PDB file of C-alpha atoms in Angstrom:
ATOM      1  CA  UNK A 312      53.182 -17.763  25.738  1.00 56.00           C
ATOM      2  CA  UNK A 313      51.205 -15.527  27.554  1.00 66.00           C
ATOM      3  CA  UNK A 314      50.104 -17.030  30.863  1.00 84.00           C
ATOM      4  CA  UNK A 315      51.077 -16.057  33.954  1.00 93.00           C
ATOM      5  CA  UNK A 316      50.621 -18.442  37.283  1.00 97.00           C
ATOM      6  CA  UNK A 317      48.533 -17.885  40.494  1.00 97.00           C
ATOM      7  CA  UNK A 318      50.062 -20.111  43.064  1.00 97.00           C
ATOM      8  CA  UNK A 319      48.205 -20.665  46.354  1.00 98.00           C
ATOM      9  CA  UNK A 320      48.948 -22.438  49.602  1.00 98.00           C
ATOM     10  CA  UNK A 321      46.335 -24.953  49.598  1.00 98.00           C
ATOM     11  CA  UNK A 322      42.574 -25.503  48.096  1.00 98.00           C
ATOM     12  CA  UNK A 323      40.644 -23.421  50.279  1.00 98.00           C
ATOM     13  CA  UNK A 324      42.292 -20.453  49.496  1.00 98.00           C
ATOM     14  CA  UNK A 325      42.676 -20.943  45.762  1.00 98.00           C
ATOM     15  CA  UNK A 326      39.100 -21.834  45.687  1.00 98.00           C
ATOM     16  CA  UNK A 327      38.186 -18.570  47.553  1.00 98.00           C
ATOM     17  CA  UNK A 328      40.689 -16.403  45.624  1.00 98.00           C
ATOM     18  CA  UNK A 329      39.565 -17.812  41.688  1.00 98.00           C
ATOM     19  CA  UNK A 330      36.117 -17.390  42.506  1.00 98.00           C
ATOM     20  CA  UNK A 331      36.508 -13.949  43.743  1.00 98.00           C
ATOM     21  CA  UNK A 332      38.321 -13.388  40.290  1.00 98.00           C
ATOM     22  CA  UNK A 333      35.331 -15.196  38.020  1.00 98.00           C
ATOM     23  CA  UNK A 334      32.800 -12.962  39.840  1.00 98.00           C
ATOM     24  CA  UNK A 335      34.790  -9.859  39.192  1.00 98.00           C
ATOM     25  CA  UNK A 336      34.818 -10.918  35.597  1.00 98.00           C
ATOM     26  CA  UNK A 337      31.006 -11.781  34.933  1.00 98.00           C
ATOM     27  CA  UNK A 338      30.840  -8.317  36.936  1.00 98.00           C
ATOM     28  CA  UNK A 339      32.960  -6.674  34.482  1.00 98.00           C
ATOM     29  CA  UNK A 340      30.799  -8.273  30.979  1.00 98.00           C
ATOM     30  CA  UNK A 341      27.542  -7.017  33.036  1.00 98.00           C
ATOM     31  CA  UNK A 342      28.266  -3.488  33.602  1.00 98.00           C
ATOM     32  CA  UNK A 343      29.755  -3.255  30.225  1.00 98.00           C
ATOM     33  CA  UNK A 344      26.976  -5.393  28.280  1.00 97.00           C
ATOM     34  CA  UNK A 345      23.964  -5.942  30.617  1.00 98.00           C
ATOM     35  CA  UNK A 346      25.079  -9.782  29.707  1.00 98.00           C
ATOM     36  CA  UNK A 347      27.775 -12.481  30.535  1.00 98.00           C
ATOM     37  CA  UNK A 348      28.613 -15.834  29.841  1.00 98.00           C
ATOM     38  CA  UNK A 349      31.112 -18.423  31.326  1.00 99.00           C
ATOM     39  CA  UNK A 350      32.103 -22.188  30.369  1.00 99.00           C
ATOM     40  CA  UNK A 351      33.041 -24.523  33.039  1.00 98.00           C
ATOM     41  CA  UNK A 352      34.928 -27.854  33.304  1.00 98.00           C
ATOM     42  CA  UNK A 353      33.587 -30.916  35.382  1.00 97.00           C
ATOM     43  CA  UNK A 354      35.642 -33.161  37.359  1.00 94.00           C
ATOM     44  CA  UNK A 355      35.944 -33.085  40.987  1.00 95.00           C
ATOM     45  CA  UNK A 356      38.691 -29.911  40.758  1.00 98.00           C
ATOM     46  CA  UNK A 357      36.113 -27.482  40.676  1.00 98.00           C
ATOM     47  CA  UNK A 358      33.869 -28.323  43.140  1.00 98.00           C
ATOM     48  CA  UNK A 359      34.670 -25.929  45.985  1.00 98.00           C
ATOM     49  CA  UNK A 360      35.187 -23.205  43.455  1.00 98.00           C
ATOM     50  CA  UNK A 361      32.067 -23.683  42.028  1.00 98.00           C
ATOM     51  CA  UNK A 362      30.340 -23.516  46.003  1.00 98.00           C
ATOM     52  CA  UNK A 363      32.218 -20.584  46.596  1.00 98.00           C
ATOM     53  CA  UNK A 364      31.243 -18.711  43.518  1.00 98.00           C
ATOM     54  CA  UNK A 365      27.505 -19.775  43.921  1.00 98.00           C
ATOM     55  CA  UNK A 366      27.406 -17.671  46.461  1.00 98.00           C
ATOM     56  CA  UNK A 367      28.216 -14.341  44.997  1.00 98.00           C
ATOM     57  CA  UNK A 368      25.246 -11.209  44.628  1.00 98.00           C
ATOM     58  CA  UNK A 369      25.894 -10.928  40.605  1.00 98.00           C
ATOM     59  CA  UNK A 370      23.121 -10.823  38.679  1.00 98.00           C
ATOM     60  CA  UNK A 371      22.740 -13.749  37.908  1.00 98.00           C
ATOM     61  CA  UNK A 372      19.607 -13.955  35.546  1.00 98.00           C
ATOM     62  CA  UNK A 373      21.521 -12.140  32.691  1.00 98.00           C
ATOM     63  CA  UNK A 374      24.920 -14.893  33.064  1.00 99.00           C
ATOM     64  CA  UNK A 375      25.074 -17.863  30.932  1.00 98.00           C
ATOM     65  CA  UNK A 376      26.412 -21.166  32.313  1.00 98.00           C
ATOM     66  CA  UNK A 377      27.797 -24.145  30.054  1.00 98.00           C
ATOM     67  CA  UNK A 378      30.288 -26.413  30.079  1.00 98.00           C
ATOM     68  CA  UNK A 379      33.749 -26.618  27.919  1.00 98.00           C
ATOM     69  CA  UNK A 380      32.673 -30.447  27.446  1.00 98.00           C
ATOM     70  CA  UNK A 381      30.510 -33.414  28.258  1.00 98.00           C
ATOM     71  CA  UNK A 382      29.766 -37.103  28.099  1.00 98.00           C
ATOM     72  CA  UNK A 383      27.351 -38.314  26.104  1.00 97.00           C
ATOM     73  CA  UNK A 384      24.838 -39.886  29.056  1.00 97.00           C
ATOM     74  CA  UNK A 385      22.010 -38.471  30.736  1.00 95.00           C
ATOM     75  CA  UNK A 386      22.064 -35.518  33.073  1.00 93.00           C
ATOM     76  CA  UNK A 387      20.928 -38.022  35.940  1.00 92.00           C
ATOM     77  CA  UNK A 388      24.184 -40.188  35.593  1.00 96.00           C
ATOM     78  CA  UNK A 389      26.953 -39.842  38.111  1.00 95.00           C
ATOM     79  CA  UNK A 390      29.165 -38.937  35.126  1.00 96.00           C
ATOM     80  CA  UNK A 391      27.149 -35.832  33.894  1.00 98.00           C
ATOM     81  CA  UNK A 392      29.645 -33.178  33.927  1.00 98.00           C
ATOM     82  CA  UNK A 393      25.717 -30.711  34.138  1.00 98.00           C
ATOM     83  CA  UNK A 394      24.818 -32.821  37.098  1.00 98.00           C
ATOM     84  CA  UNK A 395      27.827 -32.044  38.905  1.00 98.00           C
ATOM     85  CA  UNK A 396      27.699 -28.501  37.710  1.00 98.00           C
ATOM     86  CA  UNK A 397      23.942 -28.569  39.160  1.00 98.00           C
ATOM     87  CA  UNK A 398      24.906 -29.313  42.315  1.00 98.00           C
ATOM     88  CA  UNK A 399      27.925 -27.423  43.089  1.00 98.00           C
ATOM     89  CA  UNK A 400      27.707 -24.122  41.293  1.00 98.00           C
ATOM     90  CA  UNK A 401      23.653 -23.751  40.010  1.00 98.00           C
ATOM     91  CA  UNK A 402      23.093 -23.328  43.964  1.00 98.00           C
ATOM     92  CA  UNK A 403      22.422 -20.217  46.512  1.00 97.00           C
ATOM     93  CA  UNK A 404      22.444 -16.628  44.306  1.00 98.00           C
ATOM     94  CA  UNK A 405      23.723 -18.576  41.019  1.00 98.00           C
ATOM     95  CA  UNK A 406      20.134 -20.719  40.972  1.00 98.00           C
ATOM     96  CA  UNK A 407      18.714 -17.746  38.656  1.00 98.00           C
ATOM     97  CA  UNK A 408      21.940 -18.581  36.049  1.00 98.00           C
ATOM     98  CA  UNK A 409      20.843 -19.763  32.870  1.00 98.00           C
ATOM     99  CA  UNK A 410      22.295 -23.459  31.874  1.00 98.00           C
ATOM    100  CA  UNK A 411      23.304 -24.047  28.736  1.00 98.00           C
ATOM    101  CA  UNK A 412      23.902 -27.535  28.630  1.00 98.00           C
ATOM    102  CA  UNK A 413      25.497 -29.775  25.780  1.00 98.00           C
ATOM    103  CA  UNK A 414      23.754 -32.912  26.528  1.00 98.00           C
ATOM    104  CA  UNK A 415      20.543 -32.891  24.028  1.00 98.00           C
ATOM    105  CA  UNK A 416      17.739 -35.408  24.289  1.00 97.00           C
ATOM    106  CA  UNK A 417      19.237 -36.985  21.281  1.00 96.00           C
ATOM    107  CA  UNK A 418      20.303 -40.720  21.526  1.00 95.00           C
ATOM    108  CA  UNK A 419      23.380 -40.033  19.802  1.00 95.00           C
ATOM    109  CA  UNK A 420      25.978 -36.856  20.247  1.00 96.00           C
ATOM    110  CA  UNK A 421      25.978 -37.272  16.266  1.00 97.00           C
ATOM    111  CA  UNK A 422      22.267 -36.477  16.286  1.00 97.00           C
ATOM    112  CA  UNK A 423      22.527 -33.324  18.840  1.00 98.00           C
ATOM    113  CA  UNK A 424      25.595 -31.962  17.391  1.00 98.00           C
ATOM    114  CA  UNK A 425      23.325 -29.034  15.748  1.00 98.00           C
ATOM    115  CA  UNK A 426      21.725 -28.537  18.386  1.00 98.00           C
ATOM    116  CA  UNK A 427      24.230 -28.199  20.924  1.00 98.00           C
ATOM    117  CA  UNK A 428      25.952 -25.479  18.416  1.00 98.00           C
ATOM    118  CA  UNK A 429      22.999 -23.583  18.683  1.00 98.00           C
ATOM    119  CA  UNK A 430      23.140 -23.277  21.937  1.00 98.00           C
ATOM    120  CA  UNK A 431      26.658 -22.202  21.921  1.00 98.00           C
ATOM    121  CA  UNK A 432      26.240 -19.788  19.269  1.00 98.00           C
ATOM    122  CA  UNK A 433      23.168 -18.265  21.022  1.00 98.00           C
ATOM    123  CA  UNK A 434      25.124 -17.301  24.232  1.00 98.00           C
ATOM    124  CA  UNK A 435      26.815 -14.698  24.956  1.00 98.00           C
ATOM    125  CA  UNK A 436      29.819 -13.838  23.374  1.00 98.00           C
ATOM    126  CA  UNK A 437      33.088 -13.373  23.793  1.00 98.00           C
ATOM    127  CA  UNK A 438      32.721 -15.603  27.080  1.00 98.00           C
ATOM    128  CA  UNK A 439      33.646 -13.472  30.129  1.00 98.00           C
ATOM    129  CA  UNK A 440      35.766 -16.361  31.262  1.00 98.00           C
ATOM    130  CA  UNK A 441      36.349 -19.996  30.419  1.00 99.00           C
ATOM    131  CA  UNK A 442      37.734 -22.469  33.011  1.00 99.00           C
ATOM    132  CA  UNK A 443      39.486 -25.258  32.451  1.00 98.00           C
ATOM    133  CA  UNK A 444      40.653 -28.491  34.182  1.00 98.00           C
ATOM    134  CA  UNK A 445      43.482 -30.865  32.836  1.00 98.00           C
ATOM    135  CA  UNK A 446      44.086 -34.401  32.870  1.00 97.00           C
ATOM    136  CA  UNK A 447      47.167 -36.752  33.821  1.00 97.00           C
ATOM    137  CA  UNK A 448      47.729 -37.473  30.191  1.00 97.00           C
ATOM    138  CA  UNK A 449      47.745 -33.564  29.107  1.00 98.00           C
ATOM    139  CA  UNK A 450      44.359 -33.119  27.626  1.00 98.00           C
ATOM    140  CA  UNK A 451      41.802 -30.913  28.603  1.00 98.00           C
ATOM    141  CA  UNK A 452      38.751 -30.178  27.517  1.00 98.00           C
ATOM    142  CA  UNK A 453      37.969 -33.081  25.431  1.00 98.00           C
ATOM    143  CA  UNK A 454      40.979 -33.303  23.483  1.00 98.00           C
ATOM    144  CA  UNK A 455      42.513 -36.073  24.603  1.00 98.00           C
ATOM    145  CA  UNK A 456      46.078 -37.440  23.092  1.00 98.00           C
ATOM    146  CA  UNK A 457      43.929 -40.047  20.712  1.00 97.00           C
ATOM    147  CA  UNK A 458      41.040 -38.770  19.455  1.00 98.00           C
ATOM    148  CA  UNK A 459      40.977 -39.211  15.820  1.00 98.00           C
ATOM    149  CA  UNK A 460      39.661 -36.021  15.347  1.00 98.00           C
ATOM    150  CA  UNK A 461      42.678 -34.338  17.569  1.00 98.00           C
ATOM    151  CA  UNK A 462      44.247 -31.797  15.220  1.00 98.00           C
ATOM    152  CA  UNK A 463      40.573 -30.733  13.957  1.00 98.00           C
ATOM    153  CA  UNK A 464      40.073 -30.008  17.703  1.00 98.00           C
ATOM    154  CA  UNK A 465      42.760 -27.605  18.011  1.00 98.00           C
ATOM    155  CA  UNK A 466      42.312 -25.692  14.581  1.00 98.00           C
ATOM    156  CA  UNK A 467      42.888 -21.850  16.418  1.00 98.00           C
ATOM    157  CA  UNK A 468      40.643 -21.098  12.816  1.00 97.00           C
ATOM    158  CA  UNK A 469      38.049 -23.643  12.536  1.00 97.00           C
ATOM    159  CA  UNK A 470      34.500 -22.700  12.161  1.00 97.00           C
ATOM    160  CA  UNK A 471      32.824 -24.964  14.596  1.00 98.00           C
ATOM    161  CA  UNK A 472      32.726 -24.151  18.316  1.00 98.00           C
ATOM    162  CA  UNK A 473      31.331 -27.854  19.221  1.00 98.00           C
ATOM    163  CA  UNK A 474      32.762 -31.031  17.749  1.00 98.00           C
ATOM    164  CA  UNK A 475      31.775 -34.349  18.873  1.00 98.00           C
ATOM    165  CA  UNK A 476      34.785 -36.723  19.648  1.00 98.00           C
ATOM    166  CA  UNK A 477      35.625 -40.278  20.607  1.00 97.00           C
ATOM    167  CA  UNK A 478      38.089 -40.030  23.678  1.00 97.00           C
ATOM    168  CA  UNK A 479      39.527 -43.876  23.022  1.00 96.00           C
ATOM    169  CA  UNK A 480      41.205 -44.001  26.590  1.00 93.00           C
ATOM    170  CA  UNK A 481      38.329 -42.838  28.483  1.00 94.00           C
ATOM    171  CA  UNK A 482      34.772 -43.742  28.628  1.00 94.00           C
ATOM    172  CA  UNK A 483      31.564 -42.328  26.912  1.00 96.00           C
ATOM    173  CA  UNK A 484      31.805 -40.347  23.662  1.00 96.00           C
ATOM    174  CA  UNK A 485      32.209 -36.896  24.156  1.00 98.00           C
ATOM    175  CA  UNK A 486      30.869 -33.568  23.007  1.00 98.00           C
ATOM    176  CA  UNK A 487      33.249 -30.677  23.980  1.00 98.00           C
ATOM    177  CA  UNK A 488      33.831 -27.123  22.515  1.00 99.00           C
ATOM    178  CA  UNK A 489      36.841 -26.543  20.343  1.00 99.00           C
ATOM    179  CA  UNK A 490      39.917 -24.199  20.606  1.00 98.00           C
ATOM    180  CA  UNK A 491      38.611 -21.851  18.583  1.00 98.00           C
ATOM    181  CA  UNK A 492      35.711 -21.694  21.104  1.00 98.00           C
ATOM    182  CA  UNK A 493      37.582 -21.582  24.011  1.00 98.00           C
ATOM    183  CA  UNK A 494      39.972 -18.643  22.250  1.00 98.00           C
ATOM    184  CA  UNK A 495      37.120 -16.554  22.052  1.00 98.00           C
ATOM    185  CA  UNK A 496      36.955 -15.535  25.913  1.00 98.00           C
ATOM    186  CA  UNK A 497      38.241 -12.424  27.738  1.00 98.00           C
ATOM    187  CA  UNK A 498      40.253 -14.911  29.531  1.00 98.00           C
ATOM    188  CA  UNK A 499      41.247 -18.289  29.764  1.00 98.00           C
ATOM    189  CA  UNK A 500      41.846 -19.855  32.988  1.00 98.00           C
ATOM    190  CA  UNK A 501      43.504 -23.436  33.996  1.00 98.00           C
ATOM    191  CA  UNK A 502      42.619 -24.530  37.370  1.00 98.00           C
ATOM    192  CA  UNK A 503      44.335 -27.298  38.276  1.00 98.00           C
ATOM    193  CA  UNK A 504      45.888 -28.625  41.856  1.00 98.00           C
ATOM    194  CA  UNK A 505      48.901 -31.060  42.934  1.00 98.00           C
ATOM    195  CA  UNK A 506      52.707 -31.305  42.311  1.00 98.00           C
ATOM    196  CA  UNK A 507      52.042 -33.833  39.712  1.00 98.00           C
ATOM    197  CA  UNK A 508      49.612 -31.624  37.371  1.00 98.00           C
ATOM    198  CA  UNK A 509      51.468 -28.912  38.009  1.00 98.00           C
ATOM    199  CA  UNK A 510      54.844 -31.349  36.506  1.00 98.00           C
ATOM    200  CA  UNK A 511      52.337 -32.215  33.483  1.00 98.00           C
ATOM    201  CA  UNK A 512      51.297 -28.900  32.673  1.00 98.00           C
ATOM    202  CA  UNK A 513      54.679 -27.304  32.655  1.00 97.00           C
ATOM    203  CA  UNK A 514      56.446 -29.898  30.416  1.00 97.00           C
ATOM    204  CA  UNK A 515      53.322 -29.955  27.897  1.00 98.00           C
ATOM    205  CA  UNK A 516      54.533 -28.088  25.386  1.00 96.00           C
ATOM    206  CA  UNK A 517      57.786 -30.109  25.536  1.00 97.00           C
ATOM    207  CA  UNK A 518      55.627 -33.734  25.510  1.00 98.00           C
ATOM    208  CA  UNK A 519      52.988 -31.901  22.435  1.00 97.00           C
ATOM    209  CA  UNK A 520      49.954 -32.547  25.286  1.00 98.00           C
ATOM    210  CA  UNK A 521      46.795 -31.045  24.178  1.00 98.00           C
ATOM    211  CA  UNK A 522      46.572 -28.322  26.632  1.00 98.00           C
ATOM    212  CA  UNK A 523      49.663 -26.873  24.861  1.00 98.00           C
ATOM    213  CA  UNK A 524      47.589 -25.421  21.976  1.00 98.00           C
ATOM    214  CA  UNK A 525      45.942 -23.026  24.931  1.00 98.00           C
ATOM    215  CA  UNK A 526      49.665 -22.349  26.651  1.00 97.00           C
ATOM    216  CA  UNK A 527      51.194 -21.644  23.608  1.00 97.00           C
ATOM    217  CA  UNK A 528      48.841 -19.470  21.679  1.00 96.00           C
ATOM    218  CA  UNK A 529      49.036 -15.500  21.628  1.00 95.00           C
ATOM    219  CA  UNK A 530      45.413 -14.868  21.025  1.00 96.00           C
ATOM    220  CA  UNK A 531      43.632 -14.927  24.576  1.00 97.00           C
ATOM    221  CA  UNK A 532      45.205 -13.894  27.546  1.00 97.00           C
ATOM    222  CA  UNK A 533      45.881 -17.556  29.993  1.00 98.00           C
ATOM    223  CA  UNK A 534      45.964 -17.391  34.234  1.00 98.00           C
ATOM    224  CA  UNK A 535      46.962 -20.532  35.805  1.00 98.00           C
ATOM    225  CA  UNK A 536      45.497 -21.503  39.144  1.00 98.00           C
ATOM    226  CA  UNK A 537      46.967 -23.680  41.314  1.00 98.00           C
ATOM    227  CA  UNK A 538      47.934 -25.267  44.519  1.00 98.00           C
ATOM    228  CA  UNK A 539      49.457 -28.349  45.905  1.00 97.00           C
TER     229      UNK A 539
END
């Protein structure tokens, strides 16, 4: 395993302190490249990290924004993971990012599955960072404990960055990038908050939750963020 934690003492802070960190990665992938890229989880988690890193003097016009996954539904519905994203981080100095959403105009996640790998594939890469939530039941991402489609999810080797998926014990089908996706990133983080995540995450590899296949590979370096 090669994760180390960043505790904080509440919310505010950690949301202050992690987006200071993104910003000095995109920073980082700019000077270096002249480009940068990050993938971003939805859920309401990361909504004061997003307004706190919207507010940042990067230059913005050469970062691209997407998301690690996303429900198949329109970017006006209350459960657009890019809506949410839209109006917490693509806000203040971050309004000139580019969105690369995963939601196509398709009727059917089957139909924009090329699509949304085109997009992927176009960006940036390796992403600067990639930030992502976790669930109750251990999955992030899309991954979830049932999904048919699980242990194609987590293939460190497969050759497809997006994979459509069927979440069974959550709504909406999903469209969400795969491990080997998220692996290639100059850094992985998990942002998560509360004594009972925090309980979840640290006996996943124990339970086999999804989020285990980022814990316990060797490949990308892992920061956990959290606070109670």
């Amino acid at each position: 395993m090669n994760s180390h934690w960043q505790t904080h003492p509440d919310t505010d802070q950690l949301d202050q302190e992690l987006a200071a960190h993104v910003a000095g990665l995109l920073k980082k992938d700019l000077e270096l490249t002249g480009a940068a890229s990050l993938a971003v989880s939805g859920g309401s988690t990361p909504k004061g990290l997003f307004r706190c890193l919207s507010g940042y003097p990067l230059d913005w016009a050469n970062i691209g924004i997407t998301l690690v996954d996303e429900r198949w539904v329109d970017c006006s519905s209350p459960d657009s993971n890019e809506q949410l994203m839209l109006d917490n981080l693509i806000q203040g100095e971050a309004k000139a990012a580019r969105v690369v959403g995963l939601k196509t105009s398709h009727a059917s996640a089957e139909e924009g599955l090329a699509e949304a790998r085109q997009r992927i594939a176009d960006m940036h890469q390796p992403f600067s960072a990639v930030i992502l939530g976790m669930g109750g039941d251990g999955h992030t991402a899309s991954w979830f404990p049932q999904s048919a489609n699980l242990s194609n999810l987590l293939d460190p080797s497969g050759i497809d960055q997006v994979a459509i998926t069927d979440p069974v014990t959550a709504p909406h089908q999903r469209i969400t990038l795969t491990l080997s996706a998220v692996l290639n990133s100059r850094e992985i983080i998990v942002h998560i908050t509360s004594r009972k995540k925090r309980a979840v995450l640290e006996s996943a590899s124990q339970n086999q939750f999804p989020i285990a296949a980022i814990l316990e590979q060797t490949v990308t370096p892992v920061s956990i963020w959290w606070a109670p």
